[in-house]
Coordinates of C-alpha atoms in Angstrom, one line a residue:
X167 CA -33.6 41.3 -31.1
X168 CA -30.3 40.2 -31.0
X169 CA -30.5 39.1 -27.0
X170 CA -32.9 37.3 -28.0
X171 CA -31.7 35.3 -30.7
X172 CA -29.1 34.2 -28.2
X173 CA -31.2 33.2 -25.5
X174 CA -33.0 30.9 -28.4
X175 CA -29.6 29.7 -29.4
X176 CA -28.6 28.9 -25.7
X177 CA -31.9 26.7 -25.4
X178 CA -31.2 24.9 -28.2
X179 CA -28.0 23.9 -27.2
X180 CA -27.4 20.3 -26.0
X181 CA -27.3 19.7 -22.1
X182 CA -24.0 19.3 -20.8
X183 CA -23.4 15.3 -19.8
X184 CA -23.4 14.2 -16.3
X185 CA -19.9 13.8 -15.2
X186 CA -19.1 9.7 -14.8
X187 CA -18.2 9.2 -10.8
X188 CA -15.9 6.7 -10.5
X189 CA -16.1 4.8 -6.8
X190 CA -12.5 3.9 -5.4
X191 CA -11.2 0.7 -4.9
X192 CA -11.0 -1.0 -1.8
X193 CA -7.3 0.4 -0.6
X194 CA -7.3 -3.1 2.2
X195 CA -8.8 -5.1 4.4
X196 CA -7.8 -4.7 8.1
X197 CA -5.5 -6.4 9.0
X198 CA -6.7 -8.4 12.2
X199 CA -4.0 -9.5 14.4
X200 CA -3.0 -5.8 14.2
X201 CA -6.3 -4.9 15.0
X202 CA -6.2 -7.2 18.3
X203 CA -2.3 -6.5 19.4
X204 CA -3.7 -2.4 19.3
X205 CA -7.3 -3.6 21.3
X206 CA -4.8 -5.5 23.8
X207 CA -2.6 -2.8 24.3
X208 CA -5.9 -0.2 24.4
X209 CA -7.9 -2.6 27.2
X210 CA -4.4 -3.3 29.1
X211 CA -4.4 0.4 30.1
X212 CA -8.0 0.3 30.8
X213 CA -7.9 -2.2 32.9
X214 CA -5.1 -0.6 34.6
X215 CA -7.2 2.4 35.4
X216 CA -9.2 0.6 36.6
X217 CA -7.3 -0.9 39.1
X218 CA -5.9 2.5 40.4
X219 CA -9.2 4.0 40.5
X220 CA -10.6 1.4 42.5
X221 CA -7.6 1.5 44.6
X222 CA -7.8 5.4 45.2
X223 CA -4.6 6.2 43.4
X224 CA -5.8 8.7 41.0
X225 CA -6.4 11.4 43.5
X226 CA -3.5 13.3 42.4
X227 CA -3.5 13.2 39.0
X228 CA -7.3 14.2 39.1
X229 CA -7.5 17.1 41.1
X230 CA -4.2 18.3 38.8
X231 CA -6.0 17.6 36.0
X232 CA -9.6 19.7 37.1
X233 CA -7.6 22.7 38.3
X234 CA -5.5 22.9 35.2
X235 CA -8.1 25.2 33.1
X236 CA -9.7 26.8 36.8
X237 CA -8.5 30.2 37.9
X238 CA -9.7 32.6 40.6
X239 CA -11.5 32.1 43.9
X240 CA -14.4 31.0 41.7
X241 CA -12.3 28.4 39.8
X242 CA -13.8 29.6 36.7
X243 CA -12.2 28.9 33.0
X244 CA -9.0 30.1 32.3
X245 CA -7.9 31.6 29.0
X246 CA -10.3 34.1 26.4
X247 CA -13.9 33.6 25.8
X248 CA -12.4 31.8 22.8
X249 CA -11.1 29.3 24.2
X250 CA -13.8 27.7 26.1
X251 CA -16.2 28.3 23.1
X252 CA -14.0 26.1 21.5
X253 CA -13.9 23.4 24.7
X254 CA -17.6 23.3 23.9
X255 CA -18.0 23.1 20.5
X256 CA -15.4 19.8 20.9
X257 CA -17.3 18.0 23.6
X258 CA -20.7 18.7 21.4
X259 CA -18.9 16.1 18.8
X260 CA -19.3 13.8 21.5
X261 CA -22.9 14.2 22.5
X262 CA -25.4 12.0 21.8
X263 CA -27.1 13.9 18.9
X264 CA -23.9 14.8 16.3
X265 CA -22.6 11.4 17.6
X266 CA -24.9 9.7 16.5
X267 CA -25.7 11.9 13.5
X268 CA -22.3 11.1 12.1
X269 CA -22.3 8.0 12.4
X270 CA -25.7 7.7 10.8
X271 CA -24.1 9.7 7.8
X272 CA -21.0 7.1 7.9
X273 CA -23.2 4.4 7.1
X274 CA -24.9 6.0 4.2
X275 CA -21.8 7.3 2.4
X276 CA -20.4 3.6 2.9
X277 CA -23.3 2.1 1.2
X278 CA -23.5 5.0 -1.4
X279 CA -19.6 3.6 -2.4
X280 CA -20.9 -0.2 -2.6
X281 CA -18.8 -0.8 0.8
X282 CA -21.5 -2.4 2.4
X283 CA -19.3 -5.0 4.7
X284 CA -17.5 -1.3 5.9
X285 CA -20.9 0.0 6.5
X286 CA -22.5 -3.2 8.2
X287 CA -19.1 -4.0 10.3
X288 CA -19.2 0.3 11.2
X289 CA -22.7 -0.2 12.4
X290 CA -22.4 -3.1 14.7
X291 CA -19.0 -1.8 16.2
X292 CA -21.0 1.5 17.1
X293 CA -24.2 -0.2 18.4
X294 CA -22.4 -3.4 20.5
X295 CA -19.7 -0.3 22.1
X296 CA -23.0 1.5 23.3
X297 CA -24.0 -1.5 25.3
X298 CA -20.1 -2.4 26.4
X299 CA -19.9 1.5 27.9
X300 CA -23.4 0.7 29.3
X301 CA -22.2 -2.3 30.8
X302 CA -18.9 -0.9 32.3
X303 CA -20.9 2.2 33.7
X304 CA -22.6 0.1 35.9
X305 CA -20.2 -2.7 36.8
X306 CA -18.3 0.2 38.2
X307 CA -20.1 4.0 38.6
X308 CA -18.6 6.8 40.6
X309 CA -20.1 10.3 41.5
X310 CA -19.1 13.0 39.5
X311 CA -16.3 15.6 40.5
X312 CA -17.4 18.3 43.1
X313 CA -13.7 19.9 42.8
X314 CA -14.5 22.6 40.2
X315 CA -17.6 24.1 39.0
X316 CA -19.5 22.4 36.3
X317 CA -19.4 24.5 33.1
X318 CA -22.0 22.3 31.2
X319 CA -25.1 20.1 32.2
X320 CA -24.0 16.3 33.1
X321 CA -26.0 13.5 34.6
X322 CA -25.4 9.9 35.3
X323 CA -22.5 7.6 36.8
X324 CA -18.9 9.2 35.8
X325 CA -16.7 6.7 35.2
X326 CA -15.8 5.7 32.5
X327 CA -16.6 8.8 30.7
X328 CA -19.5 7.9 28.3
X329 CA -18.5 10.9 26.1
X330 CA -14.9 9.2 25.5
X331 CA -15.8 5.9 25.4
X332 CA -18.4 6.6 22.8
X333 CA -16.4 9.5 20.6
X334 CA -13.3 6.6 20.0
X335 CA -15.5 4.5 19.1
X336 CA -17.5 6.3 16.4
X337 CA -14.7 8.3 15.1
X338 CA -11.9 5.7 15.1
X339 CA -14.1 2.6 13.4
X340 CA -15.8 5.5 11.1
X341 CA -12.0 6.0 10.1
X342 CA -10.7 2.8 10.0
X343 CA -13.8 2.1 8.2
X344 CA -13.3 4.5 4.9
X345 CA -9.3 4.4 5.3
X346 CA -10.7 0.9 3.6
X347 CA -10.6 3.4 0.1
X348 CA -6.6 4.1 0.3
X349 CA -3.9 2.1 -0.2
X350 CA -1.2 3.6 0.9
X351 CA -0.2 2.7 4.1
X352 CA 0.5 6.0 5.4
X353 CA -2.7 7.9 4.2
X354 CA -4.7 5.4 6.0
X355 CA -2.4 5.7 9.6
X356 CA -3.0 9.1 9.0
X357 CA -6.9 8.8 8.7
X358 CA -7.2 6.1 11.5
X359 CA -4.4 8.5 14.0
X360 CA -6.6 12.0 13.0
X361 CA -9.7 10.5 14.5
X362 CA -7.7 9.2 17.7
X363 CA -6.2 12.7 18.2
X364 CA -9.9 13.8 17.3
X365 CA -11.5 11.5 20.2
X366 CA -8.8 12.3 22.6
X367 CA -10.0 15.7 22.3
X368 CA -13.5 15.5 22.9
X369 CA -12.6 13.0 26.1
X370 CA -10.3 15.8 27.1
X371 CA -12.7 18.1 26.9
X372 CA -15.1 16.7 29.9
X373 CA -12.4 17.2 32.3
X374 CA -12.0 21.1 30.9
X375 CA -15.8 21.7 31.6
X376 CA -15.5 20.0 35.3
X377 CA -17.9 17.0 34.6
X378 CA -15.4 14.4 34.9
X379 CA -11.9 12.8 36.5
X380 CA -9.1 12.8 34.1
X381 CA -8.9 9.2 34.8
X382 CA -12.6 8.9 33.9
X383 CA -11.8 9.9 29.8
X384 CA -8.6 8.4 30.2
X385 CA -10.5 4.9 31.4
X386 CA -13.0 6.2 28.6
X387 CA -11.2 7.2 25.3
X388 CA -8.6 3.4 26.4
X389 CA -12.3 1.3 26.5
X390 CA -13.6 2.8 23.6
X391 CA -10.5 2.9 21.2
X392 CA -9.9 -0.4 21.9
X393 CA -13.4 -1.6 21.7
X394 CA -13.0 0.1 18.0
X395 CA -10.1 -2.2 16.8
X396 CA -11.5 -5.3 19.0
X397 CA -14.5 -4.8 16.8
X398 CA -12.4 -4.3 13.5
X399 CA -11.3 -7.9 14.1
X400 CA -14.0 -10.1 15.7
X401 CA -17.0 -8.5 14.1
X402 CA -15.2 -8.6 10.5
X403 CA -16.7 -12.2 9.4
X404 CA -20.0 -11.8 10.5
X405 CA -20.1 -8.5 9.0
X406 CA -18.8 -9.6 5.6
X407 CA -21.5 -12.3 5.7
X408 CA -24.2 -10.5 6.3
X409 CA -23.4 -7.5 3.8
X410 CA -23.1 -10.6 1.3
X411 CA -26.9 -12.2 1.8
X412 CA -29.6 -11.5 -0.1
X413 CA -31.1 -9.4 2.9
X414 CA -27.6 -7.3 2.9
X415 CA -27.5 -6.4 -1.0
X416 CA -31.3 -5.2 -0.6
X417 CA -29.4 -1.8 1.0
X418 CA -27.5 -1.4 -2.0
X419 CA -28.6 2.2 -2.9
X420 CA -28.5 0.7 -6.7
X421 CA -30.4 -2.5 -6.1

């Protein structure tokens, strides 16, 4: 009886209130001549690669770079299972599919936190450094390595790497994107330097599994971070303008 009396007692007591979420503050807007000195300094050391890949000077530092993780007469990884489980589970954050599912995600949370210019300038930096990477790819193309053993599937022209040119972009404009929330100067270098670390990674990563030159992800994760910051600046007023039409506040998830 008396169990339940208190199960009656629990019903009848009120609901418990919905807790009041409270979206943050924009921390800053980008500042754009930064964002253009960084893309200058980025695209200067692409172009640079360029130069000595064209040029056959990166012979060296290539082959060094594909036999650093190769051991034995078969050249096979180096290090515990671990290890390479690990190189894997990095370059998947480049593929196409978690790519372009994170970025997907991005957008969302940044129109769920009414940052729709964020989430309209995050967007178009993503889709126009698709198309610059496409460009590039076949401006200049090059056969993949034959040095070493390829550890995972690969197809296409290798240079630049697609995987590093597209992981900077993604990750470094989704960070620059919601460091947008802080404004303290050294959470959002923090945010924005993570996801470069983060995308350095993943472009490091190709040359680990034998699919590509070290100067293709170097060429790669230079392109695509600056393409990032180039976009942070150019793309900035048109995004702002377009997040405020009447077309743009429709994807307000509270209109």
């Amino acid at each position: 009886m008396e169990s339940t009396k208190t199960v009656a007692a629990q019903h009848d007591e009120a609901p418990i209130p919905a807790e009041t979420v409270v979206v943050p503050e924009r921390g800053f807007t980008i500042n754009r001549k930064k964002a253009l000195v960084a893309a200058a300094i980025l695209w200067t050391g692409f172009a640079i690669t360029v130069w000595l890949v064209l040029t056959g000077r990166t012979g060296g530092f290539d082959e060094w770079g594909l036999m650093s993780y190769r051991t034995g007469e078969e050249l096979g990884p180096s290090g515990p299972a671990l290890v390479f489980e690990s190189v894997r589970d990095v370059t998947a954050l480049g593929g196409v599919f978690l790519r372009n599912l994170f970025a997907v995600a991005a957008v969302v949370a940044l129109l769920f936190l009414k940052m729709r210019r964020e989430a309209f300038l995050y967007a178009a930096t993503v889709i126009t450094g698709w198309l610059a990477n496409t460009g590039v790819k076949l401006l200049v193309g090059r056969e993949r390595p034959q040095i070493v053993p390829h550890l995972t599937e690969a197809g296409g022209e290798s240079f630049p790497s697609g995987h590093s040119f597209s992981a900077a972009v993604v990750y470094i404009a989704m960070a620059i994107a919601f460091a947008a929330l802080s404004k303290n100067h050294t959470v959002r270098y923090t945010v924005i330097g993570f996801a470069m670390v983060l995308s350095a990674m993943v472009a490091w990563s190709r040359v680990m599994l034998g699919v590509h030159f070290p100067s293709d992800v170097t060429a790669g994760w230079l392109g695509g971070a600056g393409w990032a910051f180039l976009a942070a600046a150019l793309l900035y007023a048109p995004a702002k303008a377009a997040a405020d039409s009447e077309a743009g506040k429709k994807l307000d998830p509270a209109h």
